[in-house]
Tab-separated table of C-alpha atoms in Angstrom:
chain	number	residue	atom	x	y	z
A	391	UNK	CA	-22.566	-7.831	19.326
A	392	UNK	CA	-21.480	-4.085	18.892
A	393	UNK	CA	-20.971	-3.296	15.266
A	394	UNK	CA	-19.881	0.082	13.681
A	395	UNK	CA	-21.925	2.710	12.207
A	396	UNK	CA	-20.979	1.313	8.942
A	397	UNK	CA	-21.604	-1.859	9.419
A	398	UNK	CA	-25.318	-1.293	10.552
A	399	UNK	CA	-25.398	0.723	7.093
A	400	UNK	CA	-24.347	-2.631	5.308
A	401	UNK	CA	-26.828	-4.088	7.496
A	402	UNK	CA	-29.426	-2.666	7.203
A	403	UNK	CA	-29.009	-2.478	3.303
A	404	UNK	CA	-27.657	0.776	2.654
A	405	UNK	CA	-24.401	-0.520	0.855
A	406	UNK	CA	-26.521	-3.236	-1.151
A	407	UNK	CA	-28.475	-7.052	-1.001
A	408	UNK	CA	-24.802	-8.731	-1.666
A	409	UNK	CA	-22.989	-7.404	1.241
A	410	UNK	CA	-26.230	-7.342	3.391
A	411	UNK	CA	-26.686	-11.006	3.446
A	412	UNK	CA	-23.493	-11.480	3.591
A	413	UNK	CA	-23.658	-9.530	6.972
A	414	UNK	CA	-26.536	-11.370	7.837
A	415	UNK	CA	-24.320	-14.286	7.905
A	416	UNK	CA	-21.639	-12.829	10.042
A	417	UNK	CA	-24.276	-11.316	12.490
A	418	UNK	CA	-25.668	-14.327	13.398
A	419	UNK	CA	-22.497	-16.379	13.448
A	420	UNK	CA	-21.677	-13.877	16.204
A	421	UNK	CA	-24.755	-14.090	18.182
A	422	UNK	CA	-24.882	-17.502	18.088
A	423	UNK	CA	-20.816	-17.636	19.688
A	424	UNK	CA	-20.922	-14.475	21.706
A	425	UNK	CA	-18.150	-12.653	19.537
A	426	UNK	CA	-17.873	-9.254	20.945
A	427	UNK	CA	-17.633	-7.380	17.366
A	428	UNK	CA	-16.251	-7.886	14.143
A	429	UNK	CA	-12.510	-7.794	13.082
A	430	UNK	CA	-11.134	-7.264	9.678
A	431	UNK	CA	-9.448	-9.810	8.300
A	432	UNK	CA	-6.053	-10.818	5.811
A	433	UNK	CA	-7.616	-13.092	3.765
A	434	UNK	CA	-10.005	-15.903	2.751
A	435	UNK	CA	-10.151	-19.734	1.772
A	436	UNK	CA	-13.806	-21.178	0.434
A	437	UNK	CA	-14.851	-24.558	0.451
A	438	UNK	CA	-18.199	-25.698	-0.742
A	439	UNK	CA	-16.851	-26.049	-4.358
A	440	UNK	CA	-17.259	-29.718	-5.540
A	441	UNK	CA	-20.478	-30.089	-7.535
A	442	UNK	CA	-21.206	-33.169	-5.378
A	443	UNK	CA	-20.709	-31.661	-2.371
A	444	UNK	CA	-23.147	-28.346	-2.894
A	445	UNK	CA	-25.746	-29.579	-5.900
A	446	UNK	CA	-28.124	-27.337	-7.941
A	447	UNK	CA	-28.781	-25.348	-4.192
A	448	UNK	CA	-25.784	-24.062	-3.799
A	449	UNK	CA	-25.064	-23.181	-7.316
A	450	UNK	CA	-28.469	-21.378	-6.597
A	451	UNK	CA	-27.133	-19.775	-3.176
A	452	UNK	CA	-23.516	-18.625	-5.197
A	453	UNK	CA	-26.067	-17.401	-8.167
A	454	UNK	CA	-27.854	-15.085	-5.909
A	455	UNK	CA	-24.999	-13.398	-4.958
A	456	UNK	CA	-23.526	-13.094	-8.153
A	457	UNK	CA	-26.669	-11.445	-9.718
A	458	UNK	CA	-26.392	-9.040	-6.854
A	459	UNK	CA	-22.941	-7.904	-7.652
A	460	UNK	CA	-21.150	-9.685	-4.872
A	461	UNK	CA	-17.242	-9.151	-4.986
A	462	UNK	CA	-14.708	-10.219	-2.229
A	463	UNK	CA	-13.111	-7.464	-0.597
A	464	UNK	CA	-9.730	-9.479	0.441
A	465	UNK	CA	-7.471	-11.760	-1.241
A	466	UNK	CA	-9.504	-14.959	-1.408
A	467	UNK	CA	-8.713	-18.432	-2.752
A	468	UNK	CA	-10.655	-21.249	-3.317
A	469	UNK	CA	-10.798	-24.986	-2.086
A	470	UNK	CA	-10.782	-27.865	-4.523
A	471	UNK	CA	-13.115	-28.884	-7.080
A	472	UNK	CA	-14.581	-32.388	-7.814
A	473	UNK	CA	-13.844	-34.912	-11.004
A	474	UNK	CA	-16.705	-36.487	-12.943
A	475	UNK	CA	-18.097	-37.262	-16.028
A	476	UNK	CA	-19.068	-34.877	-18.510
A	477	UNK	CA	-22.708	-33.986	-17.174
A	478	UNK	CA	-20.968	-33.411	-13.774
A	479	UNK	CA	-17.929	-31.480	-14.997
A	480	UNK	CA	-20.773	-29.108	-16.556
A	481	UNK	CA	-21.954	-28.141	-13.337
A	482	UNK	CA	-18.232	-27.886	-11.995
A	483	UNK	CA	-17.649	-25.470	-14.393
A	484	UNK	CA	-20.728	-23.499	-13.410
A	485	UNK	CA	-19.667	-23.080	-10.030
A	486	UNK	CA	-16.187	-22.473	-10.237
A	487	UNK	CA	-17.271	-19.713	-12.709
A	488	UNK	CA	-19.604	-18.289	-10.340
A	489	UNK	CA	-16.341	-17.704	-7.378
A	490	UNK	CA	-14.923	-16.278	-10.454
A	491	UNK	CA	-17.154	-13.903	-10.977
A	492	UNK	CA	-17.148	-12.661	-7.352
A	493	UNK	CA	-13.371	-11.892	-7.717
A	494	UNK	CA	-12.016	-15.193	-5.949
A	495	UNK	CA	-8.329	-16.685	-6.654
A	496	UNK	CA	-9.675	-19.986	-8.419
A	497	UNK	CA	-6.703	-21.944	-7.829
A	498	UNK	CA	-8.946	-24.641	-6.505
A	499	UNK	CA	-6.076	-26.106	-3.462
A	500	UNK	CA	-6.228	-27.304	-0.212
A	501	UNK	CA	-2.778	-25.755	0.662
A	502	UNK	CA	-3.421	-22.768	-0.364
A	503	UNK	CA	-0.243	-21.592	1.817
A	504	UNK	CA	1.945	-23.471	-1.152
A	505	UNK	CA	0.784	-20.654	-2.974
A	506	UNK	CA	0.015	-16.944	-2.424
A	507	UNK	CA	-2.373	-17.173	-0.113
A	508	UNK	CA	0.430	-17.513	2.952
A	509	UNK	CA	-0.737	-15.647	5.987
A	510	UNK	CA	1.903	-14.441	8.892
A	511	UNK	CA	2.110	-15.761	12.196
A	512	UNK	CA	-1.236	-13.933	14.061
A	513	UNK	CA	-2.953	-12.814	10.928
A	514	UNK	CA	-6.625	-12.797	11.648
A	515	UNK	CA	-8.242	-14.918	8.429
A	516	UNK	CA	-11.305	-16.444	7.827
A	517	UNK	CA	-10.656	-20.103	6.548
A	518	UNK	CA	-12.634	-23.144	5.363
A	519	UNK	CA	-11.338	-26.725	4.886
A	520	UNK	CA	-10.715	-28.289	7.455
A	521	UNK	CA	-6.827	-29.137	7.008
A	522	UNK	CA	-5.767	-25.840	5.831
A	523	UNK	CA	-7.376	-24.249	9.204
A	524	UNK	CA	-5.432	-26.743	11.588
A	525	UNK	CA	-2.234	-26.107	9.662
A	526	UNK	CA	-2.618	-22.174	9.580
A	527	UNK	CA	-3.382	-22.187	13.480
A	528	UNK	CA	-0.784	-24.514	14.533
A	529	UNK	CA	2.142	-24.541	12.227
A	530	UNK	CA	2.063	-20.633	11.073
A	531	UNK	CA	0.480	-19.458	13.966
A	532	UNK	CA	-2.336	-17.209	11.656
A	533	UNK	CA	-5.907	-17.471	13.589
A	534	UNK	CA	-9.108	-18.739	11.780
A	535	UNK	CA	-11.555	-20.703	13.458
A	536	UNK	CA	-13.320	-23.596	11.233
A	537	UNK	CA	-15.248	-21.625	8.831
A	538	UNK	CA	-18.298	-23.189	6.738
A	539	UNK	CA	-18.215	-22.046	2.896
A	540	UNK	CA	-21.232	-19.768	3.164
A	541	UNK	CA	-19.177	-17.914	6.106
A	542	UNK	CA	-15.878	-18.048	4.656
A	543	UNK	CA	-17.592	-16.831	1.330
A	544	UNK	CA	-19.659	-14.277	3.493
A	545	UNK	CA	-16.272	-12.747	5.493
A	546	UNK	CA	-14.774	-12.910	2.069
A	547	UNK	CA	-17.274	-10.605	1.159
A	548	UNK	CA	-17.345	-8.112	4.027
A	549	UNK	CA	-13.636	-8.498	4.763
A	550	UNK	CA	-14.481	-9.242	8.470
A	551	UNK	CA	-15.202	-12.129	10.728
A	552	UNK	CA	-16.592	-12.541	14.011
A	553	UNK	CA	-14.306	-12.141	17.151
A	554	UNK	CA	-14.887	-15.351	19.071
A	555	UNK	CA	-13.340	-18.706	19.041
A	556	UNK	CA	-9.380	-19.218	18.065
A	557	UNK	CA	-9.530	-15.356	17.310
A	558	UNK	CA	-9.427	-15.023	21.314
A	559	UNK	CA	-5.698	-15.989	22.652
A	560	UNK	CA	-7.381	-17.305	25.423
A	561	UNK	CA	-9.033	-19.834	23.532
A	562	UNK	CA	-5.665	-21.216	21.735
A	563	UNK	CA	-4.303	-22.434	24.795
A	564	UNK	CA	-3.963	-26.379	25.334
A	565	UNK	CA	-7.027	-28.085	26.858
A	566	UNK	CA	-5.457	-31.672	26.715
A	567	UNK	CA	-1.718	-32.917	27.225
A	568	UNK	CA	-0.249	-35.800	25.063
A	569	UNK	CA	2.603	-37.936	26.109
A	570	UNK	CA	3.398	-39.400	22.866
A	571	UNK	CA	5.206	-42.685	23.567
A	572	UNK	CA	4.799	-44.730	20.549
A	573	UNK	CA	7.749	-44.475	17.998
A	574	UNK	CA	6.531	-41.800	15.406
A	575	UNK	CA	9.108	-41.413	13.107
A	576	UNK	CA	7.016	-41.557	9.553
A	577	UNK	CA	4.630	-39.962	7.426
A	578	UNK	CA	1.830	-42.670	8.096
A	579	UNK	CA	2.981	-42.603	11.945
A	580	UNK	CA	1.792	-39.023	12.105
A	581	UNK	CA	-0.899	-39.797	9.985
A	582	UNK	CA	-2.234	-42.524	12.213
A	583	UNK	CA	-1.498	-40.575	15.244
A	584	UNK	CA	-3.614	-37.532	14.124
A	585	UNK	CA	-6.420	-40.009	13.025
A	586	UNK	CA	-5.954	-41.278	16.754
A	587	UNK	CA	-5.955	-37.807	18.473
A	588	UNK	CA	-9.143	-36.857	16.263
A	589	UNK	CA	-11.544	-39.710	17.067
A	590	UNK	CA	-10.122	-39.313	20.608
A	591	UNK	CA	-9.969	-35.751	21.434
A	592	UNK	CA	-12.974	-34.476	19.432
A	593	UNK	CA	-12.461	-30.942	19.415
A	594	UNK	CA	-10.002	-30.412	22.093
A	595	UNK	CA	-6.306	-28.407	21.645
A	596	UNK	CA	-3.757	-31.073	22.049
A	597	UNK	CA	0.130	-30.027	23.457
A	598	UNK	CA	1.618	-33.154	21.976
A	599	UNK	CA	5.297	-33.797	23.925
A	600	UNK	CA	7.507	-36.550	22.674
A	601	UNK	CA	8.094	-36.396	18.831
A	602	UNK	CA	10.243	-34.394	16.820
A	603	UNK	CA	8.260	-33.653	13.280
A	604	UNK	CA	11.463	-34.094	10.598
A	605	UNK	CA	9.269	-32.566	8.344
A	606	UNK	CA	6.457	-29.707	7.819
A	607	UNK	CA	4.649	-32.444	5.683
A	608	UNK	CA	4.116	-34.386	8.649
A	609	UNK	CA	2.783	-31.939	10.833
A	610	UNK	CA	0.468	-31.027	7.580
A	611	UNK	CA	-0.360	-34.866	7.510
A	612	UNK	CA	-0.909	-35.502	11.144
A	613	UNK	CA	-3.193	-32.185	11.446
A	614	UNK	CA	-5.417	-33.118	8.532
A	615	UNK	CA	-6.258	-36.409	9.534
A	616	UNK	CA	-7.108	-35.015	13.065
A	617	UNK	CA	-9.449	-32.774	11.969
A	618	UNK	CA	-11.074	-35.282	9.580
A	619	UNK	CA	-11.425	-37.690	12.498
A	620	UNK	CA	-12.316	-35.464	14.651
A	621	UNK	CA	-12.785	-31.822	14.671
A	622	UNK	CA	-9.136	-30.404	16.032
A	623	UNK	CA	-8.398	-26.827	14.670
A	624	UNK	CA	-5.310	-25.937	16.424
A	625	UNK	CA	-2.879	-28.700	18.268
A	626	UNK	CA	0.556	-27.876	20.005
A	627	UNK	CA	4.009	-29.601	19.839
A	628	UNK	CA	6.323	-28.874	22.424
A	629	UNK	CA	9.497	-27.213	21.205
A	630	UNK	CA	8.610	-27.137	17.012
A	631	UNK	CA	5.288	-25.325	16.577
A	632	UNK	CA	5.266	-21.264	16.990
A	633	UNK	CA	2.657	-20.679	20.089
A	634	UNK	CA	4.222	-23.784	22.414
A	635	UNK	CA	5.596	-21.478	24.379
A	636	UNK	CA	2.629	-20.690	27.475
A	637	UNK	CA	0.509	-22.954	25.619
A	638	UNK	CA	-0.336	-24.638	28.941
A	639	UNK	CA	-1.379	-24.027	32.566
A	640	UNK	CA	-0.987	-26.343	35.670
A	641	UNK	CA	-3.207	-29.116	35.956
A	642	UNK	CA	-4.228	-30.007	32.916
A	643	UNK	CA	-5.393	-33.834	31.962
A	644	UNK	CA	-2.628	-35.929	30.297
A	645	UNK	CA	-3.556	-38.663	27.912
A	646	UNK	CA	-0.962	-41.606	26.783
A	647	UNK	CA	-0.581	-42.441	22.941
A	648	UNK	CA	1.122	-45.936	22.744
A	649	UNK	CA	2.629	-48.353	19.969
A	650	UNK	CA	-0.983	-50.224	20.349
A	651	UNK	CA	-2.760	-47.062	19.331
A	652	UNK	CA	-1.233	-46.108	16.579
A	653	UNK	CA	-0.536	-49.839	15.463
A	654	UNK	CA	-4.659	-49.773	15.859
A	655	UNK	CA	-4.850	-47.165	13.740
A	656	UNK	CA	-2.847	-49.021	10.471
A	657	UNK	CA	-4.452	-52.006	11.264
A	658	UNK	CA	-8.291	-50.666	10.455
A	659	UNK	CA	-6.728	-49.778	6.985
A	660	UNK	CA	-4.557	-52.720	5.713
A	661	UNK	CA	-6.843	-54.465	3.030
A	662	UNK	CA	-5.108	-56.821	0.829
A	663	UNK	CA	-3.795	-55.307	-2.626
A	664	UNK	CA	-6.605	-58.097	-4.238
A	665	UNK	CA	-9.244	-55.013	-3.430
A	666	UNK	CA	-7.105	-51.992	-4.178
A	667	UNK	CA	-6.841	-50.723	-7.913
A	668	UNK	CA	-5.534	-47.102	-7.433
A	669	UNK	CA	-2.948	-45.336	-5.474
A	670	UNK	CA	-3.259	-41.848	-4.399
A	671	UNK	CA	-1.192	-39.277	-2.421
A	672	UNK	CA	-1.682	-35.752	-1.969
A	673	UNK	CA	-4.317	-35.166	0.744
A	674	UNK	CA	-4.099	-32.492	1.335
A	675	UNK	CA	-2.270	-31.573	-1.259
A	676	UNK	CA	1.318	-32.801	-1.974
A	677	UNK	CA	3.805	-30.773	-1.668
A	678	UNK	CA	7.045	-30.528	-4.210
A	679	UNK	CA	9.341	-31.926	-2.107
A	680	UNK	CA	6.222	-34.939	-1.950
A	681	UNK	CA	6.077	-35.220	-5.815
A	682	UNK	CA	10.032	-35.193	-5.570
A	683	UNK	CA	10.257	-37.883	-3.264
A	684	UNK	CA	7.364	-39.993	-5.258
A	685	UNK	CA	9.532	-39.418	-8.792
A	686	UNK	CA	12.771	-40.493	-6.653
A	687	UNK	CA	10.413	-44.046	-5.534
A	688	UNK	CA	9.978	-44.777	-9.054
A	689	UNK	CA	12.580	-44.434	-10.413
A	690	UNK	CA	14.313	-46.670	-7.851
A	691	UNK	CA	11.327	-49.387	-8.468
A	692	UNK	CA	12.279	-48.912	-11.897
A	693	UNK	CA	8.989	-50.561	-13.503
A	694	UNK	CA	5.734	-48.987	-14.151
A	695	UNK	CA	2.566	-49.814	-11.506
A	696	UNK	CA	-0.022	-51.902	-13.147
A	697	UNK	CA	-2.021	-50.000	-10.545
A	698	UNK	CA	-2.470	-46.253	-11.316
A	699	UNK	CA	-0.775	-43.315	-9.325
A	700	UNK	CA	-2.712	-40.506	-8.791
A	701	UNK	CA	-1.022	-37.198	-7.394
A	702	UNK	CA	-2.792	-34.987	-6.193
A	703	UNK	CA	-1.461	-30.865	-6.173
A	704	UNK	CA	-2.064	-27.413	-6.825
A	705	UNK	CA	-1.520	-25.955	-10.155
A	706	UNK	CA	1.533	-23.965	-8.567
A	707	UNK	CA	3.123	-27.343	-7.554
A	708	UNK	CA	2.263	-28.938	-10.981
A	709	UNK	CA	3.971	-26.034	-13.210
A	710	UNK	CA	7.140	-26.873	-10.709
A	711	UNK	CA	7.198	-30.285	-10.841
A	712	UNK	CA	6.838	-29.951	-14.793
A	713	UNK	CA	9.606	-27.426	-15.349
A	714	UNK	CA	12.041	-29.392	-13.037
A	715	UNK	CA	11.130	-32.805	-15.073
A	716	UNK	CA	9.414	-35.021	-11.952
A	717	UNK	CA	6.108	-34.745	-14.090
A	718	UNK	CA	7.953	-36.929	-16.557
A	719	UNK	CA	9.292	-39.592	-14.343
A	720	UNK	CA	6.047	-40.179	-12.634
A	721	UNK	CA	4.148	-40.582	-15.784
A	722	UNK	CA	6.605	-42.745	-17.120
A	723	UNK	CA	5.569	-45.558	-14.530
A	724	UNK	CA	1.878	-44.968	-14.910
A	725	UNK	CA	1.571	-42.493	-12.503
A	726	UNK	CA	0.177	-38.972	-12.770
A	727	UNK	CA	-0.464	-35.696	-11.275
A	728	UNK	CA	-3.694	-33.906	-11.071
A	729	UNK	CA	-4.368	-30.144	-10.004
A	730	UNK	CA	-7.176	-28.454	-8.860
A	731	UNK	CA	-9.208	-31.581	-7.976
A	732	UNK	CA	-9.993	-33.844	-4.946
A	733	UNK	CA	-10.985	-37.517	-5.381
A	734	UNK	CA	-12.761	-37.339	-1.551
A	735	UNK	CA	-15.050	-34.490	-2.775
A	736	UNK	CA	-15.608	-36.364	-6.014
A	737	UNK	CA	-18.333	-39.007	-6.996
A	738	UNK	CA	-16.366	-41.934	-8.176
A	739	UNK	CA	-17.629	-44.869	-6.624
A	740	UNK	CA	-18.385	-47.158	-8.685
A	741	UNK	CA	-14.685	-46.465	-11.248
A	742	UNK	CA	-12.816	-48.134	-8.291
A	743	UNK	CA	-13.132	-50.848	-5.406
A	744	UNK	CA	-10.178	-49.484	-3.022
A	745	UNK	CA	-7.323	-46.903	-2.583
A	746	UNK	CA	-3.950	-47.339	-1.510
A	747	UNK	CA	-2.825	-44.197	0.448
A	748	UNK	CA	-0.743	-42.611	2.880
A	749	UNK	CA	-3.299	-40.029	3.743
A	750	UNK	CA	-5.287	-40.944	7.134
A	751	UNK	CA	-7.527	-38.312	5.550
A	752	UNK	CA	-8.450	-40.051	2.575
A	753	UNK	CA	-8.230	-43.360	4.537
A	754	UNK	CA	-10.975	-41.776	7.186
A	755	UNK	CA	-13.119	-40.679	4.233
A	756	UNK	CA	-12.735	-43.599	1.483
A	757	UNK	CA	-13.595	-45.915	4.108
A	758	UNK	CA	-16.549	-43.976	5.226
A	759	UNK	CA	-17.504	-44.107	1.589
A	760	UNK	CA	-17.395	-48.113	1.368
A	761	UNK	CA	-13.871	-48.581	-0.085
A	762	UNK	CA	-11.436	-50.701	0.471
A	763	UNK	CA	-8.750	-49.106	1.712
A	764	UNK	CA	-4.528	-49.572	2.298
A	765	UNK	CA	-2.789	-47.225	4.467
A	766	UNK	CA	1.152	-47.348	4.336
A	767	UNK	CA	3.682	-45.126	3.533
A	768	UNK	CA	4.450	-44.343	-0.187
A	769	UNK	CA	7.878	-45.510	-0.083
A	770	UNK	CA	6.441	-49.254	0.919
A	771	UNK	CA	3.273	-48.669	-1.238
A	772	UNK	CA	5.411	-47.744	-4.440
A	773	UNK	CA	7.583	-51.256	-3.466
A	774	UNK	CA	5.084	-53.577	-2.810
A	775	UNK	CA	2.559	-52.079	-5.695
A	776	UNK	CA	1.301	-54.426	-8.332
């Protein structure tokens, strides 16, 4: 991989231990792909934030390149954090400190993009969590390929990524076609579609023809729950995302999505309400016109839930939904919103026995995790709710 004369210097230590390793990182993330060179990029998003996720080694990784002086060189932001008890909140504290310290945006989101960290259509960016890199690469068109948090942290750092993967156009064209015939119409229908194109595709770049996405929400759905099935960074939909256009050559394998898959899909997650004792939206990350449209559901139901709502949001989202009153509604019928956190990336077995949700996200994970687990739409979930 050809780097410049000043990024041997960094290299080889001559601009300090902080940005060296962080070179290090980049180096052999670009040996190990075949990237070409380095390329400077717009921005940043780090995961590996959730005490339970990282433990006392990587507060010991972030530690050693805080004592080093380590400070991002582009605007960064940062991924969620966990929710604990005290002893764990502790730790949580530590480490969001320590991305403090190193000059990152702690707004602690999954959807960043709701915020100030919104990158333009074929921005190069180095991005971590896995449903903010599928929506940047499909629905805004930026490129990132699916960065770990030492990398993202490490680019962060240097302000440059490796030049191989979805930074290549010739790597964001379709590998797969999808004739969607099923009916997909709803959130959960994306939903279950993306957790269908996930566990099916792997890591291939779907051209999905056949739906028309009413809303960005559910091409934010159906992309997260793809690349938590599977590992799908970039997808295509004929006439509504922004690189359709050439997306595809001649001869390319079609695949068939039916009613029967994505009725497959719902069926895996439709426990009874007997095992469910929490309800939670907002993975990734609702959006306001998502905590509108919850605060609009209760009102209609017009009784509280014996079982507890949990929102999920980013503090930007929050301060809306408080100024323009939804915060009140929803917490009038036992419901609430929560920024900054993540209940996948946080260790509370054991405070519940099942979710209801209409995130195939959190249904992938809280299954995975031993949960019971209710996948509908939040409009049916609100009604039927205990």
């Amino acid at each position: 991989m050809y780097l410049t004369k000043e990024e041997e210097l960094i290299l080889a230590g001559e601009y300090g231990y902080a940005l060296q390793k962080a070179m290090e990182i980049l180096v052999a993330l670009g040996e190990i792909y075949g990237a070409d060179r380095l390329i400077p990029i717009k921005s940043a998003q780090v995961a590996g934030v959730s005490y339970k996720n990282i433990g006392e080694a990587g507060i010991g990784f972030l530690c050693d390149f805080v004592e080093a002086g380590a400070k991002v060189s582009v605007y960064t932001t940062l991924n969620p954090a966990g929710i604990g008890d005290d002893e764990f909140m502790e730790k949580q504290e530590e480490v969001l400190n320590l991305y403090r310290e190193m000059g990152i945006e702690v707004t602690s989101t999954c959807t960043p993009y709701y915020g100030a960290n919104l990158p333009k259509f074929g921005d190069h960016i180095a991005w971590s969590e896995s449903s903010a890199v599928v929506f940047a690469n499909s629905v805004i068109g930026a490129r990132t390929n699916r960065e770990g948090g030492p990398s993202s942290l490490a680019s962060a750092i240097v302000g440059k990524t490796p030049n191989y993967g979805l930074h290549l156009e010739e790597n964001r064209k379709a590998t797969v076609i999808v004739d969607v015939q099923a009916k997909v119409k709803t959130f959960v229908d994306y939903a279950a579609l993306g957790y269908h194109l996930g566990r099916t595709l792997g890591n291939d770049v779907p051209y999905l023809r056949g739906t028309q996405p009413e809303k960005t929400e559910f091409l934010k759905e159906m992309g997260a729950a793809m690349a938590a099935s599977g590992s799908i960074a970039l997808y295509h939909v004929e006439g509504e995302t922004p690189e359709y256009r050439g997306a595809i050559d001649d001869n390319l394998e079609t695949i068939t999505v039916e009613e029967g898959d994505i009725k497959a899909v719902k069926e895996q997650f439709s426990d009874d309400w007997d095992g469910i004792d929490m309800i939670l939206i907002g993975c990734p990350h609702a959006s306001l016109q998502e905590v509108k449209e919850i605060a609009e559901l209760l009102r209609m139901r017009g009784r509280p839930l014996r079982v507890p709502l949990f929102i999920t949001a980013s503090r930007a989202v929050k301060a809306l939904a408080d100024a323009l009153g939804y915060t009140e509604i929803i917490e009038r019928y036992n419901g609430r919103i929560i920024a900054d956190s993540c209940f996948v990336v946080s260790p509370i077995k054991g405070w519940y026995r099942g979710i209801a949700t209409n995130s195939g996200k959190s249904a992938f994970y809280f299954r995975s995790f031993g949960f019971n687990v209710r996948l509908d739409d939040a409009e049916n979930l609100i009604k039927e709710a205990p």
